[in-house]
mmCIF file of C-alpha atoms in Angstrom:
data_model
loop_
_atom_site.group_PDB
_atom_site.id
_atom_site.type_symbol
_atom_site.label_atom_id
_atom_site.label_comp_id
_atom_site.label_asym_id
_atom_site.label_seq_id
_atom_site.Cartn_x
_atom_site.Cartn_y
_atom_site.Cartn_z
ATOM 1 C CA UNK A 54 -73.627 -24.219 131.516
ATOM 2 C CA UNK A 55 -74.501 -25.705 128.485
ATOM 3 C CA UNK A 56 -72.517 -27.098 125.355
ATOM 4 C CA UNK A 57 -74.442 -24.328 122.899
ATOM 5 C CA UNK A 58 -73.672 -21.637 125.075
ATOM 6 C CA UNK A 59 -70.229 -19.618 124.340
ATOM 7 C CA UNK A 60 -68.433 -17.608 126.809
ATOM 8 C CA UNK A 61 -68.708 -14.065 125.675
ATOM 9 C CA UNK A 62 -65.394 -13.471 127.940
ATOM 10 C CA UNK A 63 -63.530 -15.558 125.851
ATOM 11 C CA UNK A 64 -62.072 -14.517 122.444
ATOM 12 C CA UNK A 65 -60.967 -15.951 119.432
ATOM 13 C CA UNK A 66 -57.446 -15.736 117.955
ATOM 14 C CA UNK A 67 -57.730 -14.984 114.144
ATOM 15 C CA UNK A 68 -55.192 -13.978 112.097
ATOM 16 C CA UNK A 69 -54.775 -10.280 111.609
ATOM 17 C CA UNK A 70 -53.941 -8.802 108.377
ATOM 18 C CA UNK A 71 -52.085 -5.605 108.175
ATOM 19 C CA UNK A 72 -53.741 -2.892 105.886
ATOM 20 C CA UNK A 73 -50.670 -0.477 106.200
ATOM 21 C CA UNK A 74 -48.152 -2.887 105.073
ATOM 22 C CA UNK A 75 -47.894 -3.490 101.249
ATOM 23 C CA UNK A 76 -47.533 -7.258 100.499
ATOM 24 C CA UNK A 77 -44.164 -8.225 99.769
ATOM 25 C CA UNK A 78 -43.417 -9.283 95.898
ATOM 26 C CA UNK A 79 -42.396 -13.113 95.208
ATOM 27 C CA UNK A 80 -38.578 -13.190 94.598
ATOM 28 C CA UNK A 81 -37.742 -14.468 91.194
ATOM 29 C CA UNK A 82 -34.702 -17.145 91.900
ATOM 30 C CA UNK A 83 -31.095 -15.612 90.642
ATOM 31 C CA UNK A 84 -30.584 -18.832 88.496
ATOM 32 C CA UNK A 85 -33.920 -18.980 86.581
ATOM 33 C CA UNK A 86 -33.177 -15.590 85.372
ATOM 34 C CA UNK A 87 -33.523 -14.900 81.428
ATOM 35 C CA UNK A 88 -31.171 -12.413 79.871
ATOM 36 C CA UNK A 89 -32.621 -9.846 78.029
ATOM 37 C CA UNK A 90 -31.890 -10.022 74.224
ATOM 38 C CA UNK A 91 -28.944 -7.726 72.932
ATOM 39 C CA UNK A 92 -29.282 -5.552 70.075
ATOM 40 C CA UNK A 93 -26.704 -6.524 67.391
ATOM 41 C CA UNK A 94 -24.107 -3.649 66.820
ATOM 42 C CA UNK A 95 -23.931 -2.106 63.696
ATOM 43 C CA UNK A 96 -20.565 -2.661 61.816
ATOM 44 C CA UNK A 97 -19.193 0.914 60.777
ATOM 45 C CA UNK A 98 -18.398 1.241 57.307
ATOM 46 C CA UNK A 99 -15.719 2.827 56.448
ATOM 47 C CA UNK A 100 -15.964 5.871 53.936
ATOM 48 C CA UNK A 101 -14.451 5.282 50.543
ATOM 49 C CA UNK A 102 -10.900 6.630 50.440
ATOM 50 C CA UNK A 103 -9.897 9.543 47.364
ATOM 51 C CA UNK A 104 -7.455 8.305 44.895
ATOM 52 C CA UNK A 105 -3.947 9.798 45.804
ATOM 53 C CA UNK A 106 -3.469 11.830 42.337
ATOM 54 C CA UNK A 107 -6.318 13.809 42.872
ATOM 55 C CA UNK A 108 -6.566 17.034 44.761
ATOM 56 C CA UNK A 109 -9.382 18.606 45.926
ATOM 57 C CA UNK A 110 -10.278 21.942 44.032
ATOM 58 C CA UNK A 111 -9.202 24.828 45.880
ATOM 59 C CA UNK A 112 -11.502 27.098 47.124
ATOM 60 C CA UNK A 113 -12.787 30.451 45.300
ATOM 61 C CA UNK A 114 -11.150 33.427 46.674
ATOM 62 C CA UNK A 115 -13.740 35.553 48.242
ATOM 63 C CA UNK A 116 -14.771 38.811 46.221
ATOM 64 C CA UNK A 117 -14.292 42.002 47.497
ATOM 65 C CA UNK A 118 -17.512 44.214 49.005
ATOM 66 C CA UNK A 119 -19.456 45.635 46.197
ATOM 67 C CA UNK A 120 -18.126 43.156 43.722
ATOM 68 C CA UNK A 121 -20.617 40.176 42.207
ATOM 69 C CA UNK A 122 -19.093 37.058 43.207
ATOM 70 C CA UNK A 123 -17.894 34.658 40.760
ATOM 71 C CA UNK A 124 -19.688 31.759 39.904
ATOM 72 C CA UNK A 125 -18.291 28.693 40.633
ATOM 73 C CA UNK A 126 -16.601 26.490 38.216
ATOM 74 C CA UNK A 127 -17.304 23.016 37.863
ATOM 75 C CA UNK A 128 -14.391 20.203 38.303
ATOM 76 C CA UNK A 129 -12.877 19.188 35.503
ATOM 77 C CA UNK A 130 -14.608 15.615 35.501
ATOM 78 C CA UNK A 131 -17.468 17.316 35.191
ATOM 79 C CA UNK A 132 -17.008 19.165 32.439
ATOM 80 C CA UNK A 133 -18.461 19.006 29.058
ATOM 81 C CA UNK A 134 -16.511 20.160 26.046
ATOM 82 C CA UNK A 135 -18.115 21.903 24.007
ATOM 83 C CA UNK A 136 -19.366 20.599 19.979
ATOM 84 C CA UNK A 137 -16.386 21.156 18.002
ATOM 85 C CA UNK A 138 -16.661 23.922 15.127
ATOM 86 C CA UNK A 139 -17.050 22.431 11.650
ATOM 87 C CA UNK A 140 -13.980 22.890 9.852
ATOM 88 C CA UNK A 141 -13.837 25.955 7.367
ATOM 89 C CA UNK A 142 -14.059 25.161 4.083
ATOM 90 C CA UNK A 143 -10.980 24.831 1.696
ATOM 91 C CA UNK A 144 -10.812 27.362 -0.905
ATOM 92 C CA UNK A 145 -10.154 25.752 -4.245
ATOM 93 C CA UNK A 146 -6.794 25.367 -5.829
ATOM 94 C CA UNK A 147 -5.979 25.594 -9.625
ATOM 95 C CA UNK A 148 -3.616 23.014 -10.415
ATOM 96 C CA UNK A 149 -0.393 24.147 -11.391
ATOM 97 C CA UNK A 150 0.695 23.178 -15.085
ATOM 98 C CA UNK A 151 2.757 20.998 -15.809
ATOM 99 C CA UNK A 152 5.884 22.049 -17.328
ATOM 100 C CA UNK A 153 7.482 19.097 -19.811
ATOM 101 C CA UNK A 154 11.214 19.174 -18.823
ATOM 102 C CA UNK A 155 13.448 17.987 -22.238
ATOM 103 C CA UNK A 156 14.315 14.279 -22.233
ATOM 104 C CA UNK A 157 17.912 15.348 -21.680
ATOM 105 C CA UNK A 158 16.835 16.655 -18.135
ATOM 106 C CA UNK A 159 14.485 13.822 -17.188
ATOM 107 C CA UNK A 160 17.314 11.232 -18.050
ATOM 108 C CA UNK A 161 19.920 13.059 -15.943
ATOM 109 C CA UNK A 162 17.369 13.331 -13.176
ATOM 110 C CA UNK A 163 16.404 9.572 -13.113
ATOM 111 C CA UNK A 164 20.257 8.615 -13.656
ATOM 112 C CA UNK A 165 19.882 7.351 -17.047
ATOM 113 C CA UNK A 166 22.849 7.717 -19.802
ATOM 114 C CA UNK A 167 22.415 10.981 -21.197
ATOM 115 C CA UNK A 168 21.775 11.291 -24.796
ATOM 116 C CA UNK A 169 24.394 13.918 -26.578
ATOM 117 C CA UNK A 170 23.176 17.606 -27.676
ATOM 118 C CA UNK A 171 24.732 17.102 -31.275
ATOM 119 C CA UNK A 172 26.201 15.131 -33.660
ATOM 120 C CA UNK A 173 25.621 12.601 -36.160
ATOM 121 C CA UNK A 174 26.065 9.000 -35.391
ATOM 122 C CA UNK A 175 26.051 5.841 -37.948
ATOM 123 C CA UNK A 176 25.590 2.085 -37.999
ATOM 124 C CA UNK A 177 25.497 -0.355 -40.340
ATOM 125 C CA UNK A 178 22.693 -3.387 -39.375
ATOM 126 C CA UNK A 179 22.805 -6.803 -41.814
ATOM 127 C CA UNK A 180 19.945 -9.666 -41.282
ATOM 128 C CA UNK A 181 19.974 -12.195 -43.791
ATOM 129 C CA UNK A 182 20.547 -10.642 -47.099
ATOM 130 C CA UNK A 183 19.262 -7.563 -46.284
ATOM 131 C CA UNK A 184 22.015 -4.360 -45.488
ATOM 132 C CA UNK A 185 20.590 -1.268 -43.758
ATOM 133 C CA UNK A 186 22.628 1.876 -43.357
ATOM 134 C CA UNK A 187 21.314 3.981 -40.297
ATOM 135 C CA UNK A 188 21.917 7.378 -39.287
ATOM 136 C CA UNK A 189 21.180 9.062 -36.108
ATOM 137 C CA UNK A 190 20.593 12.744 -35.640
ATOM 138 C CA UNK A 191 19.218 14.392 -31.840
ATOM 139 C CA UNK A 192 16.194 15.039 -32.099
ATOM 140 C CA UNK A 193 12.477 14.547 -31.969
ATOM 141 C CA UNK A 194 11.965 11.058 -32.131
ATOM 142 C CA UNK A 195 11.218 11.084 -35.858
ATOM 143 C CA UNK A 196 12.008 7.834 -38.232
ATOM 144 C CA UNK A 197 12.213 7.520 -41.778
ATOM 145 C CA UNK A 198 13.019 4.343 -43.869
ATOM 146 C CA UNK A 199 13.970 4.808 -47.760
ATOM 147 C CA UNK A 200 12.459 8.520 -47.590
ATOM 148 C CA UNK A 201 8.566 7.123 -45.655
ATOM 149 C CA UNK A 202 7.879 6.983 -42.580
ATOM 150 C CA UNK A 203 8.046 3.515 -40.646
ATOM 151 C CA UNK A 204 4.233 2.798 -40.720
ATOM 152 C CA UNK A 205 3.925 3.467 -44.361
ATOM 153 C CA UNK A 206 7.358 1.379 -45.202
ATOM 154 C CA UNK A 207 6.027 -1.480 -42.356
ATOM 155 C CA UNK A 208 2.621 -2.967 -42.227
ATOM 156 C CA UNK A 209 3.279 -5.373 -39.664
ATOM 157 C CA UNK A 210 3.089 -4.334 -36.363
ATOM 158 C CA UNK A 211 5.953 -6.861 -35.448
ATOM 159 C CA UNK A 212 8.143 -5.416 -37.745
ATOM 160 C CA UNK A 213 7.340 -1.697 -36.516
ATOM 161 C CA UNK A 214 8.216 -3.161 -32.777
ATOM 162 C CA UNK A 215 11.637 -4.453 -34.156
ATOM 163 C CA UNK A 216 12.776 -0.831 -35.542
ATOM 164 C CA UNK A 217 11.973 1.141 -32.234
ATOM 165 C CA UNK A 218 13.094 -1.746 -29.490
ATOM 166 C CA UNK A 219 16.655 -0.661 -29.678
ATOM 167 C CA UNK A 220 15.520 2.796 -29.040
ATOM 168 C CA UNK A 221 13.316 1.826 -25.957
ATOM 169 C CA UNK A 222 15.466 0.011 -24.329
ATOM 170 C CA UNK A 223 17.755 2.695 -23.903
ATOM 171 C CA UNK A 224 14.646 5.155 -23.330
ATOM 172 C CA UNK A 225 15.980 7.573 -26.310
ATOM 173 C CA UNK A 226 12.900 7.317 -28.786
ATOM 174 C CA UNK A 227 12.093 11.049 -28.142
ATOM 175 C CA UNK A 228 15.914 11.943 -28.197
ATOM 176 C CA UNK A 229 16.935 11.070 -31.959
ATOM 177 C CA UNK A 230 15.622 11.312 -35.608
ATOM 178 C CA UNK A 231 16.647 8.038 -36.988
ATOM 179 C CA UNK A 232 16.942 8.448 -40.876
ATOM 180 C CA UNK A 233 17.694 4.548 -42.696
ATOM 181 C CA UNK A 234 18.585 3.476 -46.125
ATOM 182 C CA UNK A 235 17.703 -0.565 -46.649
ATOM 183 C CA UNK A 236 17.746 -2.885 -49.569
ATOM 184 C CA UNK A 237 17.727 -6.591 -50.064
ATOM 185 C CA UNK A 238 16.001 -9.353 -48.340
ATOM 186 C CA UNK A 239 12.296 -9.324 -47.123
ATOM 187 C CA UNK A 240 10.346 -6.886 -44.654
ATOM 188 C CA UNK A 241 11.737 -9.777 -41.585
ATOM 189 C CA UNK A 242 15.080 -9.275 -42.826
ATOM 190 C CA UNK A 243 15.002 -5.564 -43.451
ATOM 191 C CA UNK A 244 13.278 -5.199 -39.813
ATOM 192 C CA UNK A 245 16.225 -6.727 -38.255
ATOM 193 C CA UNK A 246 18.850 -5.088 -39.930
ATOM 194 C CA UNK A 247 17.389 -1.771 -39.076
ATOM 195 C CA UNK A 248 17.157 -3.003 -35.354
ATOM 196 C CA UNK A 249 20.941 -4.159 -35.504
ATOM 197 C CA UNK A 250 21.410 -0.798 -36.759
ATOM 198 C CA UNK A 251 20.122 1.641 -34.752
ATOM 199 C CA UNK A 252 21.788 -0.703 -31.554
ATOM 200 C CA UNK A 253 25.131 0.359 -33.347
ATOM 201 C CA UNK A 254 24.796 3.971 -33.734
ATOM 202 C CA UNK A 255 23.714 4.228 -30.442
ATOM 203 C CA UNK A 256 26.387 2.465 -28.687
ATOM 204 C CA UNK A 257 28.560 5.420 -30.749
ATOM 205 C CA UNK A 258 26.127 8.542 -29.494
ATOM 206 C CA UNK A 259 27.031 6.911 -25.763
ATOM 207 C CA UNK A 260 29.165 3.663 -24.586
ATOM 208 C CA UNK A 261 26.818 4.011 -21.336
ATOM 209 C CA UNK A 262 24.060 2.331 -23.644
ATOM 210 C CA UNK A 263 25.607 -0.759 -24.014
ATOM 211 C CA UNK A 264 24.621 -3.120 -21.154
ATOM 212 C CA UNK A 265 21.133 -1.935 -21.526
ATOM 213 C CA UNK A 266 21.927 -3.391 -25.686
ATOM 214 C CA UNK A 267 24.077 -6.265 -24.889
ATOM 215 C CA UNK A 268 21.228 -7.823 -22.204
ATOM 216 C CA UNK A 269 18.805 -7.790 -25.081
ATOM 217 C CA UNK A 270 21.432 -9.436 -27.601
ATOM 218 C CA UNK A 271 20.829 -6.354 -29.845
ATOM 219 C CA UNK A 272 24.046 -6.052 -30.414
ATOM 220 C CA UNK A 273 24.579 -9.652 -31.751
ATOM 221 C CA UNK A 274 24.496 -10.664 -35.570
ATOM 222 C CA UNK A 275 21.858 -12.719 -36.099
ATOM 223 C CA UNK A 276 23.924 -15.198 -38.606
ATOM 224 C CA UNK A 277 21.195 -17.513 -39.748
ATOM 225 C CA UNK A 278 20.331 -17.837 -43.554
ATOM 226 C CA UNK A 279 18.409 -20.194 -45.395
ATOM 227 C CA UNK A 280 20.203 -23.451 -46.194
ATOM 228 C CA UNK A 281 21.067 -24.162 -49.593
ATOM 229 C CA UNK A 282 19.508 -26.694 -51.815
ATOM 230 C CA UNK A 283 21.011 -30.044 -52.307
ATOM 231 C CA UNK A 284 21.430 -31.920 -55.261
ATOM 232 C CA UNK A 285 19.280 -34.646 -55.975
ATOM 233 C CA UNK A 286 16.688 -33.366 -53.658
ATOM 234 C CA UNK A 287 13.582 -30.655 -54.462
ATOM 235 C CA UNK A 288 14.808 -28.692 -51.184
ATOM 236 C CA UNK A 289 17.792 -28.427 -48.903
ATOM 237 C CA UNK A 290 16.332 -31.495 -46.384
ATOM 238 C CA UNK A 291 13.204 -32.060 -48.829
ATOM 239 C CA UNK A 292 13.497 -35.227 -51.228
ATOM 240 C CA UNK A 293 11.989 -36.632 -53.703
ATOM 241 C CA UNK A 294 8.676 -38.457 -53.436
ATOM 242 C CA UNK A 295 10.387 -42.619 -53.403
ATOM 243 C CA UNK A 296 9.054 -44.745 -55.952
ATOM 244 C CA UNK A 297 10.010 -48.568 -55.818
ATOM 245 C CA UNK A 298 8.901 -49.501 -59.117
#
């Protein structure tokens, strides 16, 4: 028997597969295993909470069958008042007119002295050299001096002012006639005379007038007078012009 010849008798051991069984799967080692990734959770958030003070609107009672239901009203956040209506119109008023109470009432009303209903009241005024005799009668506020009236008898507005002051301070120049007989002196010295007066007779018509008087020194004698000239001299402080030679 040769080398080249093989024994048919003889067989050969290969490996036999199975084809029924399934081949088994590698196993994955339990340490090298990788964790699946988590999903992060979703924080809840909470629902805003409803003030205390307000309540929830009640709801609608439910019509009866056959009725229309009512429609809903809306909260009262929600609602929009409506455009105010323009205001009517005024009707005009006529003024009222006025009624001119006497001075008598005004005076008593703003607590002034009160000027008497009747009577005649005097005073003698002196300024300088000049003597006025003055007489007051209740009335309208009218003035005479020596029989004219005191804008004809007075140019100078100054000495118009002097006659009336005594009546405005004592607010009585629509409450008396004032009637005057002057003489002597100048139209300053008659003025004030007058003034002095007038001050007198009214502090006889009502004592009441007299601080309102004495705080304006209308009730004072005005004493000055010119000074007398001196002899040897052309006036009363005036000399004569000095020659040496």
């Amino acid at each position: 028997m040769t080398e080249s010849e093989t024994p048919t008798n003889e067989t050969t051991n290969t490996p036999e597969t199975p084809t029924n069984q399934p081949a088994p799967a590698p196993e994955t080692p339990v340490n090298d295993a990788v964790p699946a990734p988590q999903a992060p959770v979703k924080e809840a958030v909470p629902a805003p909470e409803a003030p205390a003070n307000v309540t929830a609107p009640a709801p609608a009672p439910a019509a009866p069958a056959g009725e229309a239901a009512p429609e809903p009203v809306a909260p009262a956040s929600e609602v929009v008042p409506a455009p105010a209506a323009p205001a009517p119109r005024a009707a005009r008023v006529e003024p009222a007119p006025v009624v001119e109470s006497p001075p008598e009432v005004e005076a008593e009303q703003a607590g002034d002295p009160v000027a008497p209903a009747s009577g005649v009241f005097w005073g003698t005024g002196r300024r300088k050299s000049a003597v006025a005799r003055v007489r007051l009668i209740p009335g309208e506020g009218k003035i005479l001096i020596n029989k004219r009236g005191v804008e004809e008898y007075f140019t100078e507005l100054q000495e118009q002012t002097a006659v009336r002051e005594s009546l405005l301070v004592t607010k009585t120049e629509k409450s008396f006639d004032v009637f005057v007989n002057v003489h002597g002196g100048g139209h300053a010295g008659q003025s004030g005379a007058i003034r002095l007066g007038v001050a007198r007779a009214l502090l006889k018509a009502n004592v009441e007038y007299e601080p309102a008087l004495r705080e304006k020194n209308f009730l004072t004698r005005d004493a000055r007078v010119v000074e007398r000239k001196k002899y040897g001299q052309r006036k009363a402080r005036r000399r004569f012009q000095f020659s040496k030679r």
